[in-house]
Coordinates of C-alpha atoms in Angstrom, one line a residue:
X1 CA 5.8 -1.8 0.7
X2 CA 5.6 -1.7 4.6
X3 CA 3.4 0.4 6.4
X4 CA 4.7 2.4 9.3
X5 CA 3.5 4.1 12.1
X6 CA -0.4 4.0 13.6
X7 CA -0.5 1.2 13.9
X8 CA -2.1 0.2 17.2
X9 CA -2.6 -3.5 18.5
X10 CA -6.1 -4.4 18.9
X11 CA -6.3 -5.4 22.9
X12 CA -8.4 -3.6 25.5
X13 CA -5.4 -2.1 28.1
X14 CA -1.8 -3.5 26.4
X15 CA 0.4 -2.1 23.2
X16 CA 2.7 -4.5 21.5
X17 CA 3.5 -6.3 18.0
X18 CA 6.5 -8.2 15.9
X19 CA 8.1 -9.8 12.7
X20 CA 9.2 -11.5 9.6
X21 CA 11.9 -13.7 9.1
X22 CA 14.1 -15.0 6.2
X23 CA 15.2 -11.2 5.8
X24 CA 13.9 -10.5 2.5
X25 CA 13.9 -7.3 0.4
X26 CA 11.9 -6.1 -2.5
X27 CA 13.2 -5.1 -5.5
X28 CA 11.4 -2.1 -6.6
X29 CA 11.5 -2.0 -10.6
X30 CA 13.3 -4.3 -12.6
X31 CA 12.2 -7.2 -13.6
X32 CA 15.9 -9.0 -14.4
X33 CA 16.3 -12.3 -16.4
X34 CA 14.9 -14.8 -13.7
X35 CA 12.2 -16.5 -14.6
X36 CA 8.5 -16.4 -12.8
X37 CA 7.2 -20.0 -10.9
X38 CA 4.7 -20.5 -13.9
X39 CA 8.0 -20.4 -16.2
X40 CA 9.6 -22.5 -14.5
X41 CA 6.5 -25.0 -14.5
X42 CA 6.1 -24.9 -17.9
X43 CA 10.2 -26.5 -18.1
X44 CA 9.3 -28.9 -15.8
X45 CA 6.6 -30.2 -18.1
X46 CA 3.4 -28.0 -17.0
X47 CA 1.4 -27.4 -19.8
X48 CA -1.8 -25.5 -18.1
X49 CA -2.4 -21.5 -18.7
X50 CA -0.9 -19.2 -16.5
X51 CA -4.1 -18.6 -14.7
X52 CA -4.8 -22.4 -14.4
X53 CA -1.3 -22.6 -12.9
X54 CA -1.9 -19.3 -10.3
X55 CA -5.7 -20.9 -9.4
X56 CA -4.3 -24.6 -8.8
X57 CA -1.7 -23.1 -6.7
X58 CA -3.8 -21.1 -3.9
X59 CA -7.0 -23.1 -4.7
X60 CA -10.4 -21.8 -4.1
X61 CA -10.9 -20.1 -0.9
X62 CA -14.7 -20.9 -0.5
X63 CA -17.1 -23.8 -0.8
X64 CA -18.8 -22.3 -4.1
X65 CA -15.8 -21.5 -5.6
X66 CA -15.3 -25.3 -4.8
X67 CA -18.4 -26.2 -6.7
X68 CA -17.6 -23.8 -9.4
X69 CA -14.0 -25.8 -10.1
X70 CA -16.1 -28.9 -9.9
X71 CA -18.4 -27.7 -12.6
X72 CA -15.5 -26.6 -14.7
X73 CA -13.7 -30.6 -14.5
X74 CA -17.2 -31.0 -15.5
X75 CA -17.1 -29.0 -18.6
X76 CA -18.7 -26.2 -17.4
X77 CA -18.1 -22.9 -20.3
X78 CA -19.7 -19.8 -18.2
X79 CA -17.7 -17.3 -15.7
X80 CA -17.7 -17.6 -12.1
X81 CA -20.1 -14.8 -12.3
X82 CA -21.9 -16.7 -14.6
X83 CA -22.2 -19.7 -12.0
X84 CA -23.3 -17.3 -9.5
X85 CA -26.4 -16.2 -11.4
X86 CA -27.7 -19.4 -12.5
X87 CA -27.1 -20.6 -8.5
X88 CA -28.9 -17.6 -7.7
X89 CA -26.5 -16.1 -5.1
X90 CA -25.8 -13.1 -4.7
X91 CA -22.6 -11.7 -3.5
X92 CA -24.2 -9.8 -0.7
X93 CA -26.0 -13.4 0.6
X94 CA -26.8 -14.3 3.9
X95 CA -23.9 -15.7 5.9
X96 CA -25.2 -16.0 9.6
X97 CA -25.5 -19.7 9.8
X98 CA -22.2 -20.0 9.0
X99 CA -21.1 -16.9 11.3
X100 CA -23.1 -18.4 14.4
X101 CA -20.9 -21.6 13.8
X102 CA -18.0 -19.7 13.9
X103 CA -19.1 -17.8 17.3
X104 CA -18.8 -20.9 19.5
X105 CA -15.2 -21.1 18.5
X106 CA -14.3 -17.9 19.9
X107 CA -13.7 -16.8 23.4
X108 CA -12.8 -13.8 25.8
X109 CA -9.9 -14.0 27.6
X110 CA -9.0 -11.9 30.6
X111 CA -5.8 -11.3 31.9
X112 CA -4.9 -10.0 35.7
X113 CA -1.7 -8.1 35.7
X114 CA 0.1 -7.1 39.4
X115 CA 0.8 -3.4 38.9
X116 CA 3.3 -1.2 40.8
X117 CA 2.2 2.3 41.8
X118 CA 3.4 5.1 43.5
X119 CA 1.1 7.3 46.4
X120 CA 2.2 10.2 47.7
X121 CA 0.5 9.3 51.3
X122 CA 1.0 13.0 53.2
X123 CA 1.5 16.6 52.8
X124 CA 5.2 16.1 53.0
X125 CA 5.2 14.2 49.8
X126 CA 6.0 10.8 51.3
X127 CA 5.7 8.0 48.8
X128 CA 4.0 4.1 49.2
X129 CA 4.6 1.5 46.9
X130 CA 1.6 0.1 46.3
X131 CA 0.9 -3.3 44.2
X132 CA -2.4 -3.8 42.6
X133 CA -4.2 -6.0 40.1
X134 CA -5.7 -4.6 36.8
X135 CA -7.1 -7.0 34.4
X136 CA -7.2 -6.7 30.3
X137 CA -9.2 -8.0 28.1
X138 CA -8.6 -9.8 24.9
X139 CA -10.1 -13.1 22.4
X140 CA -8.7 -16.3 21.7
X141 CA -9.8 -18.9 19.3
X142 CA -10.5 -22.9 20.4
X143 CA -8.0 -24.8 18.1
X144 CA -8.3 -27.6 19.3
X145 CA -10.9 -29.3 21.2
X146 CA -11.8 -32.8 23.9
X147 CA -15.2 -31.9 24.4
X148 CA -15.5 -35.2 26.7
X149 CA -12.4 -34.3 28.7
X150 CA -13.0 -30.8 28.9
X151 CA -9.5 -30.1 27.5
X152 CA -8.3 -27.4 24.9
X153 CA -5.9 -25.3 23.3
X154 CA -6.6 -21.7 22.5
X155 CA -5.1 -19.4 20.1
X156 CA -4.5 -15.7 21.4
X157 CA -2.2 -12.9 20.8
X158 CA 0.8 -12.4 22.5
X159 CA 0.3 -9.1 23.9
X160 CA -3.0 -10.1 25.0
X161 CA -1.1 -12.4 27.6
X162 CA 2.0 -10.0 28.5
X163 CA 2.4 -6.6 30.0
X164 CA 5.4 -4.7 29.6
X165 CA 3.7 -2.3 32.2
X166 CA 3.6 -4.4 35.0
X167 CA 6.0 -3.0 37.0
X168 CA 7.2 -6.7 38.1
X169 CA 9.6 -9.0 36.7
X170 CA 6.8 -11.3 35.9
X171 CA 5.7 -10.3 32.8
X172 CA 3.2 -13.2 31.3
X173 CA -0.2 -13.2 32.6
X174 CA 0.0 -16.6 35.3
X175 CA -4.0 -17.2 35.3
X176 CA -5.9 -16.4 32.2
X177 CA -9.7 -16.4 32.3
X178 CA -11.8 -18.2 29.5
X179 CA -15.3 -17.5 28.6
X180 CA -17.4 -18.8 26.0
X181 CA -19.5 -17.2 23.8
X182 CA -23.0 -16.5 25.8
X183 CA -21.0 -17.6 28.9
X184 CA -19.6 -14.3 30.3
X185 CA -20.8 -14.8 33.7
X186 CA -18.9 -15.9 37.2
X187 CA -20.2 -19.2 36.6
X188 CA -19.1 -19.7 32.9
X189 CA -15.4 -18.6 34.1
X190 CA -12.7 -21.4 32.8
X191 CA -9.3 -21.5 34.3
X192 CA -6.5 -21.6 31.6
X193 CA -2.6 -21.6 31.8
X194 CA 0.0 -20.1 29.1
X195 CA 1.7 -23.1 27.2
X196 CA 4.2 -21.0 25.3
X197 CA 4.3 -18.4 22.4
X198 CA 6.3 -16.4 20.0
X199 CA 6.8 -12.4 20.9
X200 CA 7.8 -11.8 17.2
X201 CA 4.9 -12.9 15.7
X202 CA 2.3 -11.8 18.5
X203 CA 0.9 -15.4 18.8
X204 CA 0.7 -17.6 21.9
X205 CA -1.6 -20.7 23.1
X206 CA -3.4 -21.5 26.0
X207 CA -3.9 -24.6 27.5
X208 CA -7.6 -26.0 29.3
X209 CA -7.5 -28.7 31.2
X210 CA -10.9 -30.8 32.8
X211 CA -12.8 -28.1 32.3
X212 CA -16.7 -28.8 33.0
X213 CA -18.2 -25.6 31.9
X214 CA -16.3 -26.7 28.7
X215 CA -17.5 -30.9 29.2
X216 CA -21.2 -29.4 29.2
X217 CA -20.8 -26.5 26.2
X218 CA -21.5 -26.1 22.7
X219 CA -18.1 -25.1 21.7
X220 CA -16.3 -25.8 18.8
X221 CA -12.7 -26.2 17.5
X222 CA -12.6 -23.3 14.6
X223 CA -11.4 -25.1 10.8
X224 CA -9.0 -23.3 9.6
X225 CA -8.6 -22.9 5.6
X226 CA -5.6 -22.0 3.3
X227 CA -4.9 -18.5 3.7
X228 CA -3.0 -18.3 0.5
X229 CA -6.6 -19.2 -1.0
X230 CA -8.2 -15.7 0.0
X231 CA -9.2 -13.0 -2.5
X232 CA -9.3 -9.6 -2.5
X233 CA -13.2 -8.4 -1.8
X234 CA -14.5 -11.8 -0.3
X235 CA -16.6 -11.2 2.6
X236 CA -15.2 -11.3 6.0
X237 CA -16.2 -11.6 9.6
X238 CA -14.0 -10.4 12.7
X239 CA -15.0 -12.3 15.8
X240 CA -14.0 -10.8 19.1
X241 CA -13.9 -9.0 22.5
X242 CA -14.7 -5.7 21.2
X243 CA -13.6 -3.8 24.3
X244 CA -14.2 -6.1 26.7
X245 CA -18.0 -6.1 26.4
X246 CA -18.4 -9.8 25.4
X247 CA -18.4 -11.5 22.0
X248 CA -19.4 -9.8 19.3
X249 CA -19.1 -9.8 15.1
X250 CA -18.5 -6.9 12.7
X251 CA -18.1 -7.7 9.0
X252 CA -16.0 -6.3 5.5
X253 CA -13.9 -7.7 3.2
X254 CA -10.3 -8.5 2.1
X255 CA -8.7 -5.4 1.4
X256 CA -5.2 -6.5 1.2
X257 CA -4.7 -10.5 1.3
X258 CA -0.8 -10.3 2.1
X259 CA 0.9 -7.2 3.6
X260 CA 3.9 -6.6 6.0
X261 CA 3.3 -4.0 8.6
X262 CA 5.7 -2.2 11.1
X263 CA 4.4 -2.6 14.9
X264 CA 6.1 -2.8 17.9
X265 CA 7.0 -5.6 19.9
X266 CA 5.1 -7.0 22.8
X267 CA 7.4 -5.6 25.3
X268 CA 7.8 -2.6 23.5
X269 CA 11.8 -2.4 22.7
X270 CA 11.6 -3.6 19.4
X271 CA 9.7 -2.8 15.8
X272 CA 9.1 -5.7 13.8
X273 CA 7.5 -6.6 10.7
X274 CA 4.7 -9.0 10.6
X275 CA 2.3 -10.8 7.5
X276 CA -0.9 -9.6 7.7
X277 CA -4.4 -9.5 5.9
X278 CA -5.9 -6.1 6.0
X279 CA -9.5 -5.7 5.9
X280 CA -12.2 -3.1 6.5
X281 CA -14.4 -5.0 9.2
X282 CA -14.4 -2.9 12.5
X283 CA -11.7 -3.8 15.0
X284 CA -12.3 -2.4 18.3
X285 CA -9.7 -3.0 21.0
X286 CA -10.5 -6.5 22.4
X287 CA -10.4 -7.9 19.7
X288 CA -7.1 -9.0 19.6
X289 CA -6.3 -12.8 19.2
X290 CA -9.8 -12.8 17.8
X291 CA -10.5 -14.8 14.7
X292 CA -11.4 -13.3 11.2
X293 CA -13.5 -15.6 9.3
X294 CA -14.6 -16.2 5.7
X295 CA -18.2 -16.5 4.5
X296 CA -17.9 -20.0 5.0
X297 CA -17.0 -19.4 8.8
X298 CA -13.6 -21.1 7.9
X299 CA -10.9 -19.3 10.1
X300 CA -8.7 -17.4 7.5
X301 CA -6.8 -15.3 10.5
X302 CA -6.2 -14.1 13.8
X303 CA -7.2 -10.4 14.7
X304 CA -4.2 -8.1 16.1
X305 CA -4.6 -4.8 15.2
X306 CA -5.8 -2.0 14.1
X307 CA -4.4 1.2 12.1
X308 CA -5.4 4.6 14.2
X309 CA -4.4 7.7 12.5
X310 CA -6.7 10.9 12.1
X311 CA -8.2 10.6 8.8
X312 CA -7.9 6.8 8.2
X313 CA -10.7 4.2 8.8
X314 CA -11.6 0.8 8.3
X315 CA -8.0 -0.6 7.9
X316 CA -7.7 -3.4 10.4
X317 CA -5.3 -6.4 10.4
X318 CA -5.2 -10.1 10.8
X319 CA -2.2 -12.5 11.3
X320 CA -3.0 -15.2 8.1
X321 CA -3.9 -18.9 9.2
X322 CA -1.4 -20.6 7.5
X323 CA 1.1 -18.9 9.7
X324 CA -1.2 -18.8 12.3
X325 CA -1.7 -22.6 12.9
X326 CA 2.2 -23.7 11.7
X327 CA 3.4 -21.3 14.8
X328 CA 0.9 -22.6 17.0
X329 CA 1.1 -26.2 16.0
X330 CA 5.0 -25.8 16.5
X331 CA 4.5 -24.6 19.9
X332 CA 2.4 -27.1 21.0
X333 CA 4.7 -29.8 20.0
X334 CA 8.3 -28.4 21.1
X335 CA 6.0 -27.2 25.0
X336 CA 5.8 -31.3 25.4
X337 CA 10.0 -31.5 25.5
X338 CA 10.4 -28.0 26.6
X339 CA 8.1 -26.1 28.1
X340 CA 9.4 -22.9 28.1
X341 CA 11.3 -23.4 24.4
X342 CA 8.1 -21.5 22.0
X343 CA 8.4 -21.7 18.5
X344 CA 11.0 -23.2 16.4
X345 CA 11.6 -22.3 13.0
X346 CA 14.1 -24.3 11.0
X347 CA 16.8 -21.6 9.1
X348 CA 17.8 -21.7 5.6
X349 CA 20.4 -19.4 6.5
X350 CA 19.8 -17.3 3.2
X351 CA 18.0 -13.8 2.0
X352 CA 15.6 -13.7 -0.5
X353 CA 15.0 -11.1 -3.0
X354 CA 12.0 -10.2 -5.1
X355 CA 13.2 -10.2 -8.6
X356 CA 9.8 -9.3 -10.3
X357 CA 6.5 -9.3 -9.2
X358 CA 3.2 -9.4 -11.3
X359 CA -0.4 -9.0 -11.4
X360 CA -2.7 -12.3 -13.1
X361 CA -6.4 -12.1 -13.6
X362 CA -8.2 -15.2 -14.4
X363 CA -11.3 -14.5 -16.1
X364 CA -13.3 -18.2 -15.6
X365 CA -13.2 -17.7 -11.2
X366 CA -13.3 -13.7 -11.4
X367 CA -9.8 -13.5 -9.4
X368 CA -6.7 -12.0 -9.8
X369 CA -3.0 -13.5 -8.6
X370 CA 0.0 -12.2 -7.6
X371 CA 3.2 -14.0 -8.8
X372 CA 6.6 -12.5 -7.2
X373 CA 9.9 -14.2 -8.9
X374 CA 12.0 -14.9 -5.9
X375 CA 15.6 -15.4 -6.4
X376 CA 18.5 -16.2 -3.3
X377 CA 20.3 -13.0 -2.3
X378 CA 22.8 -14.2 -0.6
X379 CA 24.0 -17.8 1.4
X380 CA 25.2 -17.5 4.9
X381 CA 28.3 -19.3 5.5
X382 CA 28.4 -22.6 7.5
X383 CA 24.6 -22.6 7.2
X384 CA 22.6 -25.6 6.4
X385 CA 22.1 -23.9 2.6
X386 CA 25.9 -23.4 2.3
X387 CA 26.8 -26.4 -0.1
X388 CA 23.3 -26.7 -1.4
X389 CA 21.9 -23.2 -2.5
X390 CA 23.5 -20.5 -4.6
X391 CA 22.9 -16.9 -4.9
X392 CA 21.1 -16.2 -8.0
X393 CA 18.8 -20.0 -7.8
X394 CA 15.2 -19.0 -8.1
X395 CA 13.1 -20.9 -5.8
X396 CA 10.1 -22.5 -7.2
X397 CA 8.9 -24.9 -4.3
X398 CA 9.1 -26.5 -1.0
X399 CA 7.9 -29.3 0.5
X400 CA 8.7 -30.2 4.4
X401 CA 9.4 -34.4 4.6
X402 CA 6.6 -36.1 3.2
X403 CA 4.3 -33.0 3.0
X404 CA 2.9 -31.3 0.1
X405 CA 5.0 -29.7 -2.3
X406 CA 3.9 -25.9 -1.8
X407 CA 5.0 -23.7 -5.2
X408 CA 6.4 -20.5 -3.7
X409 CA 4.5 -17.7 -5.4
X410 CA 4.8 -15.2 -2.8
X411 CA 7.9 -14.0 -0.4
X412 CA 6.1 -15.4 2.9
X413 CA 5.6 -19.0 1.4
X414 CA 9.0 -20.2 2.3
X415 CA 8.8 -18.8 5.8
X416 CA 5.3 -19.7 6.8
X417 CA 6.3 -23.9 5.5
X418 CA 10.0 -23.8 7.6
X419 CA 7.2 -23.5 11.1
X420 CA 6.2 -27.2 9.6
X421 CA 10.2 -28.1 10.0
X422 CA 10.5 -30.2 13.2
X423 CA 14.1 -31.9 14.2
X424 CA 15.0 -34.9 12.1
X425 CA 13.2 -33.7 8.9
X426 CA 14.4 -33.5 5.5
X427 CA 13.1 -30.0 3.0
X428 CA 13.3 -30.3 -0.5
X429 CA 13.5 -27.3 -2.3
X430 CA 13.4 -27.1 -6.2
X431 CA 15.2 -23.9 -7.4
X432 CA 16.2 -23.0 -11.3
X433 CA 19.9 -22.6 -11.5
X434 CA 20.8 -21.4 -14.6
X435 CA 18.1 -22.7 -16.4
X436 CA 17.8 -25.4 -15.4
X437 CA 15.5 -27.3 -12.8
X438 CA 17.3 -28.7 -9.3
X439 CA 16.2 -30.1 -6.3
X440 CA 17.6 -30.0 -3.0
X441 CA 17.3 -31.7 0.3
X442 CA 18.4 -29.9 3.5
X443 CA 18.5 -31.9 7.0
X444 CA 18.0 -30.1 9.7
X445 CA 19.2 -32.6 12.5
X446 CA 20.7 -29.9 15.1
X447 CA 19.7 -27.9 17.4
X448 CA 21.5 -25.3 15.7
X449 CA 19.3 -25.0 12.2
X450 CA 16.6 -23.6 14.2
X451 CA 15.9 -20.4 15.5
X452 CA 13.6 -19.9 18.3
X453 CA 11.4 -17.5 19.2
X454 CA 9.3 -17.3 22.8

């Protein structure tokens, strides 16, 4: 279910937020005659447990649960608790080495904004236009790095770089400020520029260029990990701008691993739903654009906001990687033809509805899955899906070109894997139609089977 109202973006002096895609709907109830992705496995020759089939699927979302699946190849009969107590770790075990790799990955960034303002100058109520400069502060995360050249790109949130406020026509912030963790000085101050962004997800990228405070740092590019992989009560760190004071860390856990949440848009005319992890680490404002990292210091998602309603506490939100990274990948590729083009997302041109939905526990890793059925809703007509999909096919995976076929478990799948699509590329999606198993490839060779979002 969405979540409305309260909710409040995570920035020290903006208010903004976004949305979904693919234009899905859930399904309340009933469960219909569709059957689930593990179902459909199982025709196409899987012969694996449901819970082997959910685990394979996300895959283990930190390096012990890696070593715990590698025990398991290995015949290894105990739980994952099990596994735990003969490593001697505790759940509750010390994670700062990890954390202090993850701070040099993160950054403040300040924004000056030109502000219009009206003085009444006399006692005869005469009015001045006055233009002045206020400055907001937010994070980023280093996503790529050239250490040697002094070059990188930054993720950050898109309302931590616009102001519908302004009172100009320019909007964007022209000449972001960088500083590095332990760098917050006049001297540690890196000039960036915006490469480009997408208002309807709250993500944009910054660009640093021959930077020597950068050349002579001990920054890092953050590693992002599958998102999908998270579970619900893994350990968490959000790393940010906490109100502008300088980098800082608060920690919690997964409380929700995939959500949609109402918010509104950047410039404040629209509400739009956007994916989101909840978790109960603080979020302060500043922290937006921040990362939110696991106990391995693997980025699992990028800080936006926070829900602010008397009575409710520790319910702040994160944008999920695997979103994260296709949006801002996407953008970085499409700003080298055109700069001012953003993100690109390659249209199906159908809805999807959630036919069923279901709750797996896997006793050997201690985790439980959720499996949604997805069936098409409807096909739009002169779409790229027109000839290809039919309403009632239950979708069961995707795979962009020569990528990795990704089994669609969950409503966002789909959407997150079509920010992968770039012009030229071939998707192959497998669906069950009528019980029975077929795969289709959709082009997308035009301009016109994208829809872009700046």
């Amino acid at each position: 279910m969405k979540k409305r109202a309260y909710i409040s973006i995570a920035c020290a002096a903006l208010a903004g937020l976004f949305a979904l895609s693919l234009g899905g709907c859930f399904d309340g109830g009933t469960s219909g005659n569709a059957k689930n992705p593990y179902e459909i496995a199982g025709s196409l020759g899987y012969d694996g447990t449901q819970e082997e089939f959910l685990a394979g699927g996300t895959g283990s979302s930190t390096e012990i649960r890696k070593l715990f699946d590698e025990a398991k190849a290995d015949g290894y009969q105990g739980s994952f608790v099990d596994f735990l107590k003969e490593l001697n770790i505790g759940l509750s075990g010390d994670d700062s080495a990890q954390v202090n790799s993850a701070l040099t990955s993160v950054v403040s960034v300040l924004c000056p904004f030109k502000k219009i303002e009206y003085i009444r100058t006399d006692f005869f109520g005469t009015v001045q236009k006055q233009e002045k400069t206020v400055t907001s502060a937010g994070s980023g995360v280093i996503y790529s790095l050239d250490r040697a050249a002094g070059n990188a790109y930054i993720i950050t949130n898109y309302h931590v770089v616009y102001s519908s406020d302004s009172g100009v026509e320019e909007k964007l912030c022209q000449s972001p400020m960088i500083y590095l963790y332990g760098g917050e000085t006049a001297s540690g101050m890196i000039e960036a520029t915006y490469v480009g962004g997408a208002m309807d997800y709250d993500l944009a990228v910054l660009k640093v260029e021959s930077s020597e405070v950068l050349k002579n740092s001990a920054a890092t590019a953050a590693s992002a990990m599958d998102s999908d992989a998270i579970a619900v009560g893994e350990r968490v760190y959000a790393i940010g701008n906490a109100k502008g004071d300088g980098i800082s860390v608060s920690s919690g856990v997964v409380s929700v691993d995939k959500e949609y949440i109402d918010i509104k848009s950047a410039d404040e005319t629209r509400t739009l739903s956007l994916l989101e992890i909840r978790t109960d680490a603080t979020v302060n404002h500043g922290n937006s654009g921040g990362g939110l990292f696991n106990a391995d210091g693997k980025l699992i998602g990028i800080v936006n906001a926070k829900r602010e309603e008397d009575g409710v506490e520790g319910m702040g939100y994160a944008i999920p990687s695997n979103l994260a990274v296709a949006i801002v990948q996407n953008v970085i590729d499409n700003s080298a033809v055109n700069q001012s083009l953003g993100a690109a997302r390659a249209t199906l041109g159908i809805t999807m509805k959630i036919q069923s939905s279901k709750c797996v526990y896997n006793e050997d890793t201690c985790r439980t899955y959720i499996m949604e059925t997805l069936i098409v809703d409807s096909v739009t007509k002169g779409s790229v899906s027109e000839e290809k999909l039919k309403t009632g096919d239950v979708l069961y995976s995707i795979k962009v070109g020569d990528g990795k076929e990704k089994i669609i478990t969950r409503m966002h799948i789909p959407s997150t894997e079509l920010f992968n699509v770039r012009k030229g590329d071939t998707v192959t999606i497998v669906v069950l139609r009528e019980d029975v198993p077929v795969s289709v490839e959709l082009t997308f060779d035009e301009d016109s089977k994208f829809t872009v979002y700046s």
